Amino acid sequence: MSDKLAIRQHAVKKACDSYNDLMDEVIRLSDVLEAVGNGIARPTGLSVARYQVLAAVEAEAAPVVTIASQLGHTRQSVQRVADLLVDDGLACYRPNPAHQRAKLLEATPSGHTALHRMQAAYEDLALRTTDGLDLERLELARQTLIELRHRLRSELT
């Protein structure tokens, strides 16, 4: 085997190993984020899923299909969460002038209160977990994840 081929094979293996290691860490981080998020959400009457849906309508009411698209979730999963928010009085449905059947989901005053409590808890969490971290490295990590997300999304077409 030529030296060039051996060097190329080593580089390919190293890239694959680095990619796999990063994806493993992203999955582990996602699991921890969900657990910690649900822990800090519990006192607010929310969960991470409820928070995401409620935050999507914080400023403006929207149909469930639009919220699902923004969050990258299925309409059915967002519909289920939206219905739970409505059942708990944190959101309500109102008529949609643009579409008779696709009602608009809107946060209620109780929903806004829960959302603001959750946002304050997340800010505290962010301050605790970023204390002492180099913010430039944190931004570089964010940009790298964005680039990987775009590249992976292009694989879906």
PDB file of C-alpha atoms in Angstrom:
ATOM      1  CA  MET A   1       0.000   0.000   0.000  1.00  0.00           C
ATOM      2  CA  SER A   2       1.348   3.419  -0.906  1.00  0.00           C
ATOM      3  CA  ASP A   3       2.096   6.018   1.734  1.00  0.00           C
ATOM      4  CA  LYS A   4      -0.475   8.386   0.205  1.00  0.00           C
ATOM      5  CA  LEU A   5      -3.219   5.767   0.418  1.00  0.00           C
ATOM      6  CA  ALA A   6      -2.323   4.925   4.017  1.00  0.00           C
ATOM      7  CA  ILE A   7      -2.379   8.604   4.955  1.00  0.00           C
ATOM      8  CA  ARG A   8      -5.772   9.046   3.249  1.00  0.00           C
ATOM      9  CA  GLN A   9      -7.237   5.991   4.968  1.00  0.00           C
ATOM     10  CA  HIS A  10      -5.982   7.246   8.329  1.00  0.00           C
ATOM     11  CA  ALA A  11      -7.526  10.686   7.690  1.00  0.00           C
ATOM     12  CA  VAL A  12     -10.865   9.138   6.697  1.00  0.00           C
ATOM     13  CA  LYS A  13     -10.904   6.944   9.811  1.00  0.00           C
ATOM     14  CA  LYS A  14     -10.000   9.897  12.022  1.00  0.00           C
ATOM     15  CA  ALA A  15     -12.790  12.023  10.493  1.00  0.00           C
ATOM     16  CA  CYS A  16     -15.334   9.210  10.924  1.00  0.00           C
ATOM     17  CA  ASP A  17     -14.241   8.583  14.511  1.00  0.00           C
ATOM     18  CA  SER A  18     -14.412  12.306  15.350  1.00  0.00           C
ATOM     19  CA  TYR A  19     -17.853  12.607  13.763  1.00  0.00           C
ATOM     20  CA  ASN A  20     -19.143   9.537  15.625  1.00  0.00           C
ATOM     21  CA  ASP A  21     -17.707  10.771  18.932  1.00  0.00           C
ATOM     22  CA  LEU A  22     -19.346  14.172  18.445  1.00  0.00           C
ATOM     23  CA  MET A  23     -22.728  12.643  17.558  1.00  0.00           C
ATOM     24  CA  ASP A  24     -22.529  10.422  20.645  1.00  0.00           C
ATOM     25  CA  GLU A  25     -21.885  13.500  22.803  1.00  0.00           C
ATOM     26  CA  VAL A  26     -24.743  15.422  21.149  1.00  0.00           C
ATOM     27  CA  ILE A  27     -27.123  12.553  21.944  1.00  0.00           C
ATOM     28  CA  ARG A  28     -25.888  12.375  25.541  1.00  0.00           C
ATOM     29  CA  LEU A  29     -26.201  16.155  25.846  1.00  0.00           C
ATOM     30  CA  SER A  30     -29.733  16.031  24.452  1.00  0.00           C
ATOM     31  CA  ASP A  31     -30.729  13.443  27.048  1.00  0.00           C
ATOM     32  CA  VAL A  32     -29.253  15.516  29.886  1.00  0.00           C
ATOM     33  CA  LEU A  33     -30.807  18.731  28.538  1.00  0.00           C
ATOM     34  CA  GLU A  34     -34.227  17.136  28.481  1.00  0.00           C
ATOM     35  CA  ALA A  35     -33.870  15.726  32.004  1.00  0.00           C
ATOM     36  CA  VAL A  36     -32.541  18.988  33.459  1.00  0.00           C
ATOM     37  CA  GLY A  37     -35.091  21.016  31.474  1.00  0.00           C
ATOM     38  CA  ASN A  38     -37.978  18.903  32.716  1.00  0.00           C
ATOM     39  CA  GLY A  39     -36.613  19.217  36.258  1.00  0.00           C
ATOM     40  CA  ILE A  40     -36.568  23.001  36.196  1.00  0.00           C
ATOM     41  CA  ALA A  41     -39.867  23.073  34.286  1.00  0.00           C
ATOM     42  CA  ARG A  42     -41.794  20.962  36.783  1.00  0.00           C
ATOM     43  CA  PRO A  43     -42.419  23.789  39.292  1.00  0.00           C
ATOM     44  CA  THR A  44     -43.759  26.000  36.468  1.00  0.00           C
ATOM     45  CA  GLY A  45     -46.331  23.413  35.364  1.00  0.00           C
ATOM     46  CA  LEU A  46     -44.514  22.886  32.086  1.00  0.00           C
ATOM     47  CA  SER A  47     -42.225  20.332  30.492  1.00  0.00           C
ATOM     48  CA  VAL A  48     -39.607  20.932  27.810  1.00  0.00           C
ATOM     49  CA  ALA A  49     -42.165  20.009  25.133  1.00  0.00           C
ATOM     50  CA  ARG A  50     -44.842  22.268  26.618  1.00  0.00           C
ATOM     51  CA  TYR A  51     -42.325  25.079  26.984  1.00  0.00           C
ATOM     52  CA  GLN A  52     -41.295  24.825  23.325  1.00  0.00           C
ATOM     53  CA  VAL A  53     -44.877  24.944  22.074  1.00  0.00           C
ATOM     54  CA  LEU A  54     -45.891  27.742  24.436  1.00  0.00           C
ATOM     55  CA  ALA A  55     -42.774  29.766  23.594  1.00  0.00           C
ATOM     56  CA  ALA A  56     -43.660  29.464  19.905  1.00  0.00           C
ATOM     57  CA  VAL A  57     -46.881  31.414  20.557  1.00  0.00           C
ATOM     58  CA  GLU A  58     -45.528  33.799  23.197  1.00  0.00           C
ATOM     59  CA  ALA A  59     -45.589  36.836  20.897  1.00  0.00           C
ATOM     60  CA  GLU A  60     -48.227  35.795  18.388  1.00  0.00           C
ATOM     61  CA  ALA A  61     -50.883  33.098  18.082  1.00  0.00           C
ATOM     62  CA  ALA A  62     -50.218  30.479  15.409  1.00  0.00           C
ATOM     63  CA  PRO A  63     -51.785  27.336  13.954  1.00  0.00           C
ATOM     64  CA  VAL A  64     -50.414  24.031  15.227  1.00  0.00           C
ATOM     65  CA  VAL A  65     -49.043  23.132  11.778  1.00  0.00           C
ATOM     66  CA  THR A  66     -46.934  26.313  11.751  1.00  0.00           C
ATOM     67  CA  ILE A  67     -45.612  25.633  15.250  1.00  0.00           C
ATOM     68  CA  ALA A  68     -44.731  22.072  14.253  1.00  0.00           C
ATOM     69  CA  SER A  69     -42.853  23.300  11.211  1.00  0.00           C
ATOM     70  CA  GLN A  70     -40.892  25.852  13.255  1.00  0.00           C
ATOM     71  CA  LEU A  71     -39.943  23.255  15.862  1.00  0.00           C
ATOM     72  CA  GLY A  72     -39.219  20.471  13.386  1.00  0.00           C
ATOM     73  CA  HIS A  73     -41.833  18.185  14.962  1.00  0.00           C
ATOM     74  CA  THR A  74     -44.858  16.427  13.533  1.00  0.00           C
ATOM     75  CA  ARG A  75     -48.199  18.201  13.559  1.00  0.00           C
ATOM     76  CA  GLN A  76     -49.682  15.360  15.604  1.00  0.00           C
ATOM     77  CA  SER A  77     -47.108  15.601  18.396  1.00  0.00           C
ATOM     78  CA  VAL A  78     -47.520  19.368  18.629  1.00  0.00           C
ATOM     79  CA  GLN A  79     -51.310  18.989  18.543  1.00  0.00           C
ATOM     80  CA  ARG A  80     -51.148  16.625  21.519  1.00  0.00           C
ATOM     81  CA  VAL A  81     -49.012  19.082  23.519  1.00  0.00           C
ATOM     82  CA  ALA A  82     -51.187  22.035  22.479  1.00  0.00           C
ATOM     83  CA  ASP A  83     -54.314  20.206  23.649  1.00  0.00           C
ATOM     84  CA  LEU A  84     -52.652  19.541  27.021  1.00  0.00           C
ATOM     85  CA  LEU A  85     -51.722  23.218  27.337  1.00  0.00           C
ATOM     86  CA  VAL A  86     -55.349  24.140  26.602  1.00  0.00           C
ATOM     87  CA  ASP A  87     -56.630  21.560  29.110  1.00  0.00           C
ATOM     88  CA  ASP A  88     -54.367  23.082  31.786  1.00  0.00           C
ATOM     89  CA  GLY A  89     -55.445  26.663  30.990  1.00  0.00           C
ATOM     90  CA  LEU A  90     -51.997  27.697  29.765  1.00  0.00           C
ATOM     91  CA  ALA A  91     -53.178  28.238  26.189  1.00  0.00           C
ATOM     92  CA  CYS A  92     -56.436  28.536  24.293  1.00  0.00           C
ATOM     93  CA  TYR A  93     -57.641  28.130  20.741  1.00  0.00           C
ATOM     94  CA  ARG A  94     -59.198  30.997  18.870  1.00  0.00           C
ATOM     95  CA  PRO A  95     -60.653  31.261  15.374  1.00  0.00           C
ATOM     96  CA  ASN A  96     -58.248  31.685  12.508  1.00  0.00           C
ATOM     97  CA  PRO A  97     -59.523  34.216   9.963  1.00  0.00           C
ATOM     98  CA  ALA A  98     -57.236  32.703   7.314  1.00  0.00           C
ATOM     99  CA  HIS A  99     -58.423  29.119   7.764  1.00  0.00           C
ATOM    100  CA  GLN A 100     -61.693  27.931   9.249  1.00  0.00           C
ATOM    101  CA  ARG A 101     -60.464  24.548  10.504  1.00  0.00           C
ATOM    102  CA  ALA A 102     -56.898  25.429  11.608  1.00  0.00           C
ATOM    103  CA  LYS A 103     -57.508  27.329  14.829  1.00  0.00           C
ATOM    104  CA  LEU A 104     -54.834  29.553  16.305  1.00  0.00           C
ATOM    105  CA  LEU A 105     -53.092  28.528  19.528  1.00  0.00           C
ATOM    106  CA  GLU A 106     -52.585  31.434  21.900  1.00  0.00           C
ATOM    107  CA  ALA A 107     -50.914  31.666  25.303  1.00  0.00           C
ATOM    108  CA  THR A 108     -53.231  32.665  28.155  1.00  0.00           C
ATOM    109  CA  PRO A 109     -52.123  34.990  30.967  1.00  0.00           C
ATOM    110  CA  SER A 110     -51.380  31.863  33.059  1.00  0.00           C
ATOM    111  CA  GLY A 111     -49.353  30.519  30.154  1.00  0.00           C
ATOM    112  CA  HIS A 112     -47.332  33.729  29.916  1.00  0.00           C
ATOM    113  CA  THR A 113     -46.632  33.565  33.659  1.00  0.00           C
ATOM    114  CA  ALA A 114     -45.459  29.930  33.429  1.00  0.00           C
ATOM    115  CA  LEU A 115     -43.384  30.763  30.361  1.00  0.00           C
ATOM    116  CA  HIS A 116     -41.664  33.693  32.073  1.00  0.00           C
ATOM    117  CA  ARG A 117     -40.918  31.572  35.154  1.00  0.00           C
ATOM    118  CA  MET A 118     -39.420  28.896  32.914  1.00  0.00           C
ATOM    119  CA  GLN A 119     -37.342  31.462  31.004  1.00  0.00           C
ATOM    120  CA  ALA A 120     -35.963  32.829  34.290  1.00  0.00           C
ATOM    121  CA  ALA A 121     -35.048  29.286  35.400  1.00  0.00           C
ATOM    122  CA  TYR A 122     -33.303  28.668  32.060  1.00  0.00           C
ATOM    123  CA  GLU A 123     -31.340  31.919  32.418  1.00  0.00           C
ATOM    124  CA  ASP A 124     -30.147  30.815  35.856  1.00  0.00           C
ATOM    125  CA  LEU A 125     -29.171  27.443  34.408  1.00  0.00           C
ATOM    126  CA  ALA A 126     -27.302  29.105  31.538  1.00  0.00           C
ATOM    127  CA  LEU A 127     -25.352  31.309  33.937  1.00  0.00           C
ATOM    128  CA  ARG A 128     -24.405  28.355  36.146  1.00  0.00           C
ATOM    129  CA  THR A 129     -23.363  26.065  33.302  1.00  0.00           C
ATOM    130  CA  THR A 130     -21.393  28.649  31.305  1.00  0.00           C
ATOM    131  CA  ASP A 131     -19.521  30.107  34.280  1.00  0.00           C
ATOM    132  CA  GLY A 132     -15.817  29.915  33.477  1.00  0.00           C
ATOM    133  CA  LEU A 133     -16.299  28.767  29.881  1.00  0.00           C
ATOM    134  CA  ASP A 134     -14.583  30.619  27.062  1.00  0.00           C
ATOM    135  CA  LEU A 135     -17.500  32.290  25.266  1.00  0.00           C
ATOM    136  CA  GLU A 136     -15.640  32.298  21.938  1.00  0.00           C
ATOM    137  CA  ARG A 137     -15.271  28.495  22.133  1.00  0.00           C
ATOM    138  CA  LEU A 138     -18.941  28.211  23.054  1.00  0.00           C
ATOM    139  CA  GLU A 139     -19.864  30.270  19.985  1.00  0.00           C
ATOM    140  CA  LEU A 140     -17.554  28.158  17.800  1.00  0.00           C
ATOM    141  CA  ALA A 141     -19.282  25.003  19.080  1.00  0.00           C
ATOM    142  CA  ARG A 142     -22.669  26.531  18.267  1.00  0.00           C
ATOM    143  CA  GLN A 143     -21.569  27.472  14.758  1.00  0.00           C
ATOM    144  CA  THR A 144     -20.154  23.979  14.196  1.00  0.00           C
ATOM    145  CA  LEU A 145     -23.431  22.377  15.271  1.00  0.00           C
ATOM    146  CA  ILE A 146     -25.376  24.709  12.969  1.00  0.00           C
ATOM    147  CA  GLU A 147     -23.138  23.774  10.040  1.00  0.00           C
ATOM    148  CA  LEU A 148     -23.522  20.057  10.772  1.00  0.00           C
ATOM    149  CA  ARG A 149     -27.305  20.451  11.044  1.00  0.00           C
ATOM    150  CA  HIS A 150     -27.432  22.144   7.629  1.00  0.00           C
ATOM    151  CA  ARG A 151     -25.231  19.486   6.065  1.00  0.00           C
ATOM    152  CA  LEU A 152     -27.283  16.669   7.578  1.00  0.00           C
ATOM    153  CA  ARG A 153     -30.546  18.333   6.523  1.00  0.00           C
ATOM    154  CA  SER A 154     -29.259  18.390   2.950  1.00  0.00           C
ATOM    155  CA  GLU A 155     -28.987  14.596   3.165  1.00  0.00           C
ATOM    156  CA  LEU A 156     -32.787  14.425   3.571  1.00  0.00           C
ATOM    157  CA  THR A 157     -33.461  15.592   0.009  1.00  0.00           C
TER     158      THR A 157
END
